Structures are given as C-alpha cells and as structure tokens.
C-alpha positions as a printed NumPy array, in Angstrom:
array([[ 30.698, 175.042, -88.538],
       [ 29.612, 174.242, -85.006],
       [ 26.201, 175.314, -83.706],
       [ 24.818, 175.134, -80.17 ],
       [ 21.425, 173.918, -79.017],
       [ 20.769, 174.542, -75.34 ],
       [ 17.64 , 173.326, -73.609],
       [ 16.202, 173.545, -70.111],
       [ 12.908, 173.668, -68.271],
       [ 11.119, 176.509, -66.522],
       [  7.786, 176.934, -64.784],
       [  4.849, 178.387, -66.647],
       [  4.749, 181.172, -64.058],
       [  8.279, 182.268, -65.016],
       [  7.63 , 182.265, -68.769],
       [  7.314, 186.016, -69.334],
       [ 10.263, 187.024, -67.168],
       [ 12.463, 184.247, -68.585],
       [ 11.564, 185.273, -72.127],
       [ 12.537, 188.875, -71.37 ],
       [ 15.805, 187.867, -69.681],
       [ 16.893, 185.509, -72.476],
       [ 15.998, 188.098, -75.124],
       [ 18.101, 190.708, -73.329],
       [ 21.003, 188.274, -72.917],
       [ 20.925, 187.238, -76.576],
       [ 20.794, 190.864, -77.727],
       [ 23.85 , 191.686, -75.612],
       [ 25.695, 188.637, -76.966],
       [ 24.918, 189.64 , -80.573],
       [ 26.266, 193.148, -79.922],
       [ 29.515, 191.787, -78.43 ],
       [ 29.915, 189.066, -81.075],
       [ 29.024, 190.406, -84.544],
       [ 27.609, 187.736, -86.816],
       [ 26.207, 185.678, -83.948],
       [ 22.711, 184.422, -84.64 ],
       [ 20.616, 183.523, -81.606],
       [ 17.089, 182.19 , -81.332],
       [ 14.781, 181.307, -78.462],
       [ 12.174, 178.561, -78.813],
       [  9.65 , 177.052, -76.411],
       [  7.546, 173.934, -76.637],
       [  3.898, 174.96 , -76.809],
       [  2.737, 172.42 , -74.25 ],
       [  3.757, 172.214, -70.616],
       [  4.36 , 168.979, -68.722],
       [  3.893, 169.005, -64.958],
       [  3.752, 172.809, -65.028],
       [  7.086, 173.118, -66.866],
       [  7.852, 174.288, -70.384],
       [ 10.938, 173.164, -72.283],
       [ 12.919, 176.082, -73.714],
       [ 15.678, 176.   , -76.317],
       [ 18.283, 178.56 , -77.262],
       [ 20.137, 178.136, -80.549],
       [ 23.395, 179.806, -81.539],
       [ 25.215, 179.894, -84.843],
       [ 27.811, 182.097, -86.481],
       [ 29.375, 182.302, -89.944],
       [ 32.666, 181.242, -88.329],
       [ 31.053, 178.59 , -86.135],
       [ 30.855, 178.555, -82.355],
       [ 34.342, 178.047, -80.944],
       [ 35.258, 177.352, -77.331],
       [ 35.683, 181.023, -76.432],
       [ 32.277, 181.994, -77.809],
       [ 30.628, 179.019, -76.128],
       [ 32.219, 180.071, -72.825],
       [ 30.882, 183.621, -73.304],
       [ 27.371, 182.258, -73.917],
       [ 27.555, 180.026, -70.856],
       [ 28.857, 182.879, -68.706],
       [ 26.051, 185.192, -69.856],
       [ 23.482, 182.47 , -69.098],
       [ 24.442, 182.369, -65.415],
       [ 22.031, 185.284, -64.988],
       [ 19.121, 182.989, -65.982],
       [ 19.554, 180.591, -63.055],
       [ 16.755, 182.064, -60.882],
       [ 14.127, 181.244, -63.531],
       [ 15.298, 177.791, -64.661],
       [ 14.388, 174.459, -63.069],
       [ 17.373, 172.104, -63.113],
       [ 20.351, 172.29 , -65.452],
       [ 20.882, 173.794, -68.889],
       [ 21.861, 171.074, -71.339],
       [ 24.165, 172.012, -74.212],
       [ 24.357, 170.011, -77.42 ],
       [ 26.932, 170.826, -80.109],
       [ 26.361, 169.932, -83.745],
       [ 28.597, 170.368, -86.775],
       [ 27.137, 171.21 , -90.187],
       [ 27.501, 168.356, -92.67 ],
       [ 27.739, 170.478, -95.816]])
C-alpha cells in the first residue's frame, strides 16, 4: 500500500491563504476519490521566514499512478503560495 508524503516551503505571510487553499484542494480530492485520506502538517518553527509544510495521502487501495497524477494536477493551483518545488516521497507499508 503506497502512501505519499509531499513537502515544500512557504512564507509565513502566506500561511493562512495556503492553509485554506490546501484544505479546499484536499476536500475536493476526497470527494472525487472516495477512501482517500489526506492530511496537512506544518513545522511549528520557521527558518529564514519560511515554514515547511507537508501533505500526506493514503488510501485503502494505496496510491497508484493515476491517483498520484490527480493529486499533482490539483496541486498546480498552489504554486502562487509556495517557494520552490514540491517534493514527493513515496513509501510502501511494510505490514
């Protein structure tokens, strides 16, 4: 069962709007993909005025290529509030 962990950085000034945009995006993804579980996390401390954010995605059937592509496509709307690239890590459950 593959899960996704996606991290990126954003300015402290963009925190509230980014939070709202990611929440909206994840809600829309959950509606279109029943069973999808999505979380948004943020490091509590900022470094050089930037927070590190992390989105996590899991599903009872795992995250396949098509679902990962849908997540990445939806995330294009976040570009105005992110500094640099989004980094995606894929992990498989061991048990």
